[in-house]
N, CA, C and O atoms as a MOPAC input file, in Angstrom:
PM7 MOZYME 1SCF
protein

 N     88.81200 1    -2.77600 1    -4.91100 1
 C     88.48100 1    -2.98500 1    -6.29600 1
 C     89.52200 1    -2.32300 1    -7.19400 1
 O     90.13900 1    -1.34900 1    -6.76200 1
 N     89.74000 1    -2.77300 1    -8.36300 1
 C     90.47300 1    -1.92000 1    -9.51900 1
 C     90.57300 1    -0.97600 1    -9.50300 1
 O     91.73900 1    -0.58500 1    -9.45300 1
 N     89.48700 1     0.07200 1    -9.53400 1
 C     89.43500 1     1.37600 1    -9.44600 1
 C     90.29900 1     2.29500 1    -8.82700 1
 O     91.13000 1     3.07700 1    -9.28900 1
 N     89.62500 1     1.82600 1    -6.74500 1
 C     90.45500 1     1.91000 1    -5.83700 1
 C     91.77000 1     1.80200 1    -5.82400 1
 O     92.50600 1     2.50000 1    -5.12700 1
 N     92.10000 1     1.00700 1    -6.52100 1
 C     93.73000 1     0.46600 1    -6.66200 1
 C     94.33900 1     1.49100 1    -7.81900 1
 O     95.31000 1     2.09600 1    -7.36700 1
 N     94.08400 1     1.78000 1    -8.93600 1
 C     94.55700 1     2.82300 1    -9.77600 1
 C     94.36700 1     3.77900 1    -9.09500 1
 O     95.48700 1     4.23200 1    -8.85900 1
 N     93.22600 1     4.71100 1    -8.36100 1
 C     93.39300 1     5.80200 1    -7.57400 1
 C     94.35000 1     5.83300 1    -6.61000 1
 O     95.15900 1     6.73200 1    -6.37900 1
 N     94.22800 1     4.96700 1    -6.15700 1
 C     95.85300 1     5.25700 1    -4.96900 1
 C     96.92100 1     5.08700 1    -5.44700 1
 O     97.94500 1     5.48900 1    -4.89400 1
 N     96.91100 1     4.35100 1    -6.76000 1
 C     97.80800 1     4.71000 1    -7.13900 1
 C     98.70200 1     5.59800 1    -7.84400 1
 O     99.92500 1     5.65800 1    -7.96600 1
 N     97.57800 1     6.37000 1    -8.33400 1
 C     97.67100 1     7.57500 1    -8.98300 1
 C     98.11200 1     8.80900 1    -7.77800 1
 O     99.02000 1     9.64000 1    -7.81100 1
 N     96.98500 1     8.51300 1    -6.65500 1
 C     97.83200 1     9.47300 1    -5.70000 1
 C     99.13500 1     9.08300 1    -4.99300 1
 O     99.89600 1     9.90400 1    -4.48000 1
 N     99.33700 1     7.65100 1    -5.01500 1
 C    100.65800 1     7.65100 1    -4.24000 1
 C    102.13300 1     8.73300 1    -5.34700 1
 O    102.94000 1     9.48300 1    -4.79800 1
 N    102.08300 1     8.49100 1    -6.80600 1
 C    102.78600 1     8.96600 1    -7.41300 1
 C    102.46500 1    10.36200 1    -7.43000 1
 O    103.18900 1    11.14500 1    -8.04500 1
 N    101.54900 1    10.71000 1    -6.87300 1
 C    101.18200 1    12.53600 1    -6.91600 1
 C    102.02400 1    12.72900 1    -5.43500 1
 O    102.66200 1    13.76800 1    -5.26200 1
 N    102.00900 1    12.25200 1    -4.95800 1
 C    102.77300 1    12.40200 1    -3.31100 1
 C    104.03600 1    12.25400 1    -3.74200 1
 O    104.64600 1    13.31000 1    -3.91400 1
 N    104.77500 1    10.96200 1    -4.03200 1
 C    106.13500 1    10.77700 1    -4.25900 1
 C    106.94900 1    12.24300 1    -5.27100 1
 O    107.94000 1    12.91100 1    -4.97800 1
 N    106.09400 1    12.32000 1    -6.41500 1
 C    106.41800 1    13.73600 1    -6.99300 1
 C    106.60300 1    15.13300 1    -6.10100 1
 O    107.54000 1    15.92500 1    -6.19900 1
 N    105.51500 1    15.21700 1    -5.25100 1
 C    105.81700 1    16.27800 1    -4.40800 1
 C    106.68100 1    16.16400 1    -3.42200 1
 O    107.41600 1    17.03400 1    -2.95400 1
 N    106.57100 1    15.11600 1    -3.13900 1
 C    108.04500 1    15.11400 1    -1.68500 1
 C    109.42800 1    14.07700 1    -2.02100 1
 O    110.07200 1    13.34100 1    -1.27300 1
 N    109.56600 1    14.40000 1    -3.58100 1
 C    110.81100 1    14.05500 1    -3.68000 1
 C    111.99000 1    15.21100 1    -3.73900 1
 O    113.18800 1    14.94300 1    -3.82300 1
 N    111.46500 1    16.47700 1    -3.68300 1
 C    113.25400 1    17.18500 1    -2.75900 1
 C    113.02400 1    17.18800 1    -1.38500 1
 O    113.56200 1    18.08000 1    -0.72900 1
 N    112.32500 1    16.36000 1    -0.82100 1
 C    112.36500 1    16.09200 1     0.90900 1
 C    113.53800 1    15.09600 1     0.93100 1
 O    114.48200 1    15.23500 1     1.71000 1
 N    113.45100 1    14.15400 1     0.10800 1
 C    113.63800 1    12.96500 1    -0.11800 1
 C    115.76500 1    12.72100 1     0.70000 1
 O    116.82500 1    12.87100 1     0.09200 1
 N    115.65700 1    12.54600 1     1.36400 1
 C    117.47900 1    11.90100 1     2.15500 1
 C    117.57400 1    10.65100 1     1.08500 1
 O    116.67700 1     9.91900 1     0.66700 1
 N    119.35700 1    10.67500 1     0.71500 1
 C    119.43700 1     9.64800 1    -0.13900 1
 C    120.31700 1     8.47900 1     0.89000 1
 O    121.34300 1     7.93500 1     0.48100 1
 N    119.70900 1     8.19200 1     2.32500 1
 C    120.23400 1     7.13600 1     3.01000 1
 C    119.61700 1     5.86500 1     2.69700 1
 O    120.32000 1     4.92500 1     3.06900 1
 N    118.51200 1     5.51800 1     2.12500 1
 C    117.95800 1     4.49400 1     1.77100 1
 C    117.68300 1     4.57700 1     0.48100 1
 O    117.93800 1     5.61900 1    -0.12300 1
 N    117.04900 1     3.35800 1    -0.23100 1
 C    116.60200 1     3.32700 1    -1.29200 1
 C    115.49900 1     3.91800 1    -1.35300 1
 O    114.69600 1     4.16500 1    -0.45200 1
 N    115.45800 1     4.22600 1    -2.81700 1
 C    114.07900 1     4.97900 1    -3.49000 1
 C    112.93500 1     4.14000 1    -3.43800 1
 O    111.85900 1     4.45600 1    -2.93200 1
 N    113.11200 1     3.44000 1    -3.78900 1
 C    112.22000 1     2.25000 1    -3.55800 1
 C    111.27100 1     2.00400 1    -2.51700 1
 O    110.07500 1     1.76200 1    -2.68200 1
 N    111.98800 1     2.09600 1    -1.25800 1
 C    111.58900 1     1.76500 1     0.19200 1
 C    110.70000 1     3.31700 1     0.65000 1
 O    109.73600 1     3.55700 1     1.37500 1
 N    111.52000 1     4.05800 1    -0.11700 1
 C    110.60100 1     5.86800 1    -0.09500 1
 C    109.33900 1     5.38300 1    -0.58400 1
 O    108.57700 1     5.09400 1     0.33800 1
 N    108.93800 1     5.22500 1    -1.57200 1
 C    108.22300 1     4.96000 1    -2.69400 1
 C    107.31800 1     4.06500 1    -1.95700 1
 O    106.12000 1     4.34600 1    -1.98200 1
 N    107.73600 1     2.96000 1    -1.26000 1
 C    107.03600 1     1.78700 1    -0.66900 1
 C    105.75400 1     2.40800 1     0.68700 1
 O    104.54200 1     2.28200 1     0.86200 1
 N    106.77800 1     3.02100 1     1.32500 1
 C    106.52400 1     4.21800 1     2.13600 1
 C    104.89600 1     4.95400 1     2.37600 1
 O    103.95300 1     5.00300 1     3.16600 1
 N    105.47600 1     5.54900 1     0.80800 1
 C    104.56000 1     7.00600 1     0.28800 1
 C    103.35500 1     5.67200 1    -0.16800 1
 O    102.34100 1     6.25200 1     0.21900 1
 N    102.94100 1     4.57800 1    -0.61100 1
 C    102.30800 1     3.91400 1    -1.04800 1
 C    101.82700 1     3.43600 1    -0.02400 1
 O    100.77600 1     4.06200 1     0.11200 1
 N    101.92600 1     2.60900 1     0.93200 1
 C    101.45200 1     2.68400 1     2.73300 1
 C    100.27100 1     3.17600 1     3.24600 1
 O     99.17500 1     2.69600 1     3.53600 1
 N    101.00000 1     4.70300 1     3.29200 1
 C    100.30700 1     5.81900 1     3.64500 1
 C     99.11500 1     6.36900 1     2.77100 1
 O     98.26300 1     7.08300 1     3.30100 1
 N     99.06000 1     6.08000 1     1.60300 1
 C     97.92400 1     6.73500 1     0.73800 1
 C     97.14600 1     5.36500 1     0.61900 1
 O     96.23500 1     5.62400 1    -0.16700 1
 N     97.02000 1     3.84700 1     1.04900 1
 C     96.19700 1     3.00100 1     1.29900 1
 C     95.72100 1     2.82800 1     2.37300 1
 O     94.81500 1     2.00100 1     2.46900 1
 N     96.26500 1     3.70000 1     3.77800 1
 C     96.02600 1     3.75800 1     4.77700 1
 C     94.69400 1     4.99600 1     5.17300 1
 O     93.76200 1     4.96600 1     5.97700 1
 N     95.12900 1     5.94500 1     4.24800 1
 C     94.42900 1     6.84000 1     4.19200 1
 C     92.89600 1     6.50900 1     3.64200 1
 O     91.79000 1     6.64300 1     4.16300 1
 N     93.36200 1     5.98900 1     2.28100 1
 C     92.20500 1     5.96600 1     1.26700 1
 C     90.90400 1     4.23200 1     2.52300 1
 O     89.77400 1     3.95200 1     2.12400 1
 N     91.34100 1     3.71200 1     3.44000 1
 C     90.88000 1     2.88600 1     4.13100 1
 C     90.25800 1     3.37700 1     5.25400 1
 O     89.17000 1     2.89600 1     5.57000 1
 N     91.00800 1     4.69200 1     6.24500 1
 C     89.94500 1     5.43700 1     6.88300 1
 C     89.05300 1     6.09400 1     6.08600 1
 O     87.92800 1     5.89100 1     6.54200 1
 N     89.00800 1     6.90700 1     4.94100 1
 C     87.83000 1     6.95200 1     4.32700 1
 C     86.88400 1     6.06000 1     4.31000 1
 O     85.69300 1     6.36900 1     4.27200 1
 N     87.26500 1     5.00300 1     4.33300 1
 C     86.50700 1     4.22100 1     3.71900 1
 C     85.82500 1     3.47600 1     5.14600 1
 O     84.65800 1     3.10000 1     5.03900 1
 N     86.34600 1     3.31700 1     6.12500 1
 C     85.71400 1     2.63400 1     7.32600 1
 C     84.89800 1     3.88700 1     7.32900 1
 O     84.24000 1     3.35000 1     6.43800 1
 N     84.54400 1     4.59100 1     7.42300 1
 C     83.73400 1     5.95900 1     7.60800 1
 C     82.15900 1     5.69200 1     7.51000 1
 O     81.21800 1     6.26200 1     8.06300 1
 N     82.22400 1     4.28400 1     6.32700 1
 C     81.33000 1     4.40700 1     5.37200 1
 C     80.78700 1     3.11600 1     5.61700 1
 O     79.63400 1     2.77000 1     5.35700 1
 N     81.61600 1     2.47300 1     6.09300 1
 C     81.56000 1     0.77800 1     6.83800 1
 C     82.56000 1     0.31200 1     7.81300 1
 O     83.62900 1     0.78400 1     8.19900 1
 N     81.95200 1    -0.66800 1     8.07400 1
 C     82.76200 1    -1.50700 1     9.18900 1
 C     82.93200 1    -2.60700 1     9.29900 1
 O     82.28200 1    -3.49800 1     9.84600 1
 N     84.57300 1    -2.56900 1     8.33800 1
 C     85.50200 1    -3.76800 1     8.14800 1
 C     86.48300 1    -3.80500 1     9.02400 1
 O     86.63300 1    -2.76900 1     9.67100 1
 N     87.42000 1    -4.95300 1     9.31300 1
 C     88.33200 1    -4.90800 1    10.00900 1
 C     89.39000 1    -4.08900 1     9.23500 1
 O     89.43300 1    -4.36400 1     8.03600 1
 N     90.30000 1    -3.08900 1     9.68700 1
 C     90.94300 1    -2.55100 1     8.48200 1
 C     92.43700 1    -3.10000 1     8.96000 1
 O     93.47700 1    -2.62200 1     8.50900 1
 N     92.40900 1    -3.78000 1     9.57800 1
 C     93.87200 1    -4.98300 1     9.03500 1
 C     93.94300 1    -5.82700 1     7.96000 1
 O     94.82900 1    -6.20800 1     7.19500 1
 N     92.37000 1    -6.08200 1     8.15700 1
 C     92.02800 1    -7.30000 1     6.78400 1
 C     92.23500 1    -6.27100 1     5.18400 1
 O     92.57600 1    -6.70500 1     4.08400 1
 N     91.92000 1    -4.94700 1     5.52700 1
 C     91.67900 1    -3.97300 1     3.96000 1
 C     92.85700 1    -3.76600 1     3.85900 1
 O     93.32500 1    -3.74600 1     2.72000 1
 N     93.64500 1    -3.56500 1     4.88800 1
 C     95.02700 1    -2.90800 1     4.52500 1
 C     95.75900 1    -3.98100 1     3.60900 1
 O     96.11700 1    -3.78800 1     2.44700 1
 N     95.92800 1    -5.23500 1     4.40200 1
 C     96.36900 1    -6.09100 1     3.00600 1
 C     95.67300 1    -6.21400 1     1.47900 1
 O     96.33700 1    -6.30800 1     0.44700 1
 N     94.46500 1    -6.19800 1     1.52800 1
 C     93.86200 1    -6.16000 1     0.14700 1
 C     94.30100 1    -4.94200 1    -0.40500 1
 O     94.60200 1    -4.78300 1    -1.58800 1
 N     94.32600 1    -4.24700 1     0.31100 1
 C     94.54500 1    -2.65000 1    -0.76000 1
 C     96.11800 1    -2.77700 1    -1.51500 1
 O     96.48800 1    -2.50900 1    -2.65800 1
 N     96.79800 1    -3.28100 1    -0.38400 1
 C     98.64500 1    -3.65000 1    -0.67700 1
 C     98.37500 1    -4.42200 1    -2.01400 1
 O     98.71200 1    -4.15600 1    -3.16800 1
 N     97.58000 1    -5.57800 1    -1.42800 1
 C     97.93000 1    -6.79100 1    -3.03300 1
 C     97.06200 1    -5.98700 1    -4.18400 1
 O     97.73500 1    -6.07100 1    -5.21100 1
 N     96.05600 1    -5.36800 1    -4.40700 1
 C     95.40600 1    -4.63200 1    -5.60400 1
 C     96.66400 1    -3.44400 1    -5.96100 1
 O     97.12000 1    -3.35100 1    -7.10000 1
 N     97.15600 1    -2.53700 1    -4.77800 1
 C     97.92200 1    -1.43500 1    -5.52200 1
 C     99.20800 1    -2.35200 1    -6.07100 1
 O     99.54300 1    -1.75400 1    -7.09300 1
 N    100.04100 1    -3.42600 1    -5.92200 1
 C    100.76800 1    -4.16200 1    -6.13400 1
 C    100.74300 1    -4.51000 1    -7.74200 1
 O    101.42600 1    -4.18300 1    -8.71300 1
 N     99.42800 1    -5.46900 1    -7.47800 1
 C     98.97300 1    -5.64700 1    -8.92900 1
 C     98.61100 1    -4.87300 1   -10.00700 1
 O     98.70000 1    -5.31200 1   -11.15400 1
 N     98.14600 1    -3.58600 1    -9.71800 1
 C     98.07600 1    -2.06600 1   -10.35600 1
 C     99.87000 1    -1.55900 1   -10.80200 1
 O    100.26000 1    -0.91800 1   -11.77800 1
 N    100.33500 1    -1.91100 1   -10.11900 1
 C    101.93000 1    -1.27800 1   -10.41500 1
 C    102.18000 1    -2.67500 1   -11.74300 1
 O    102.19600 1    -2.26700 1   -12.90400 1
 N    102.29300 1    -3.65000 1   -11.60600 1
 C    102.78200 1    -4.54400 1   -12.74400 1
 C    102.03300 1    -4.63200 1   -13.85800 1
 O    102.38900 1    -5.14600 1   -14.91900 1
 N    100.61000 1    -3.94400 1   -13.52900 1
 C    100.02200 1    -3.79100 1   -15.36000 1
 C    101.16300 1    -2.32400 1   -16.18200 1
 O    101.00400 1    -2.00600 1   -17.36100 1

């Protein structure tokens, strides 16, 4: 849902902030960024199977296309 999707997205940029002097400049920022965004829908989805039981291949893409669509508002 919306919500979901602004919260992760709010934490993916709380992550990228903190581990950008980790950050190697062999790749793009972008692909970092892509990365750190992954991982905090991956996360925020085991929470969430916790609570139900979805396939979480099927959530992982929904969460991608909502945080996606959250980045272009």
């Amino acid at each position: 849902n919306q919500a979901d999707a602004q919260d992760i997205l709010q934490e993916t940029f709380l992550r990228f902030m903190k581990q950008i002097p980790t950050y190697r400049v062999q790749g793009k920022l972008l692909g970092y960024l892509y990365l750190i965004a992954s991982s905090c829908c991956i996360d925020h989805l085991r929470k969430e199977q916790r609570h139900r039981h979805l396939p979480i291949e099927e959530e992982i893409l929904t969460c991608l296309l909502y945080t996606s669509d959250a980045a272009d508002d």
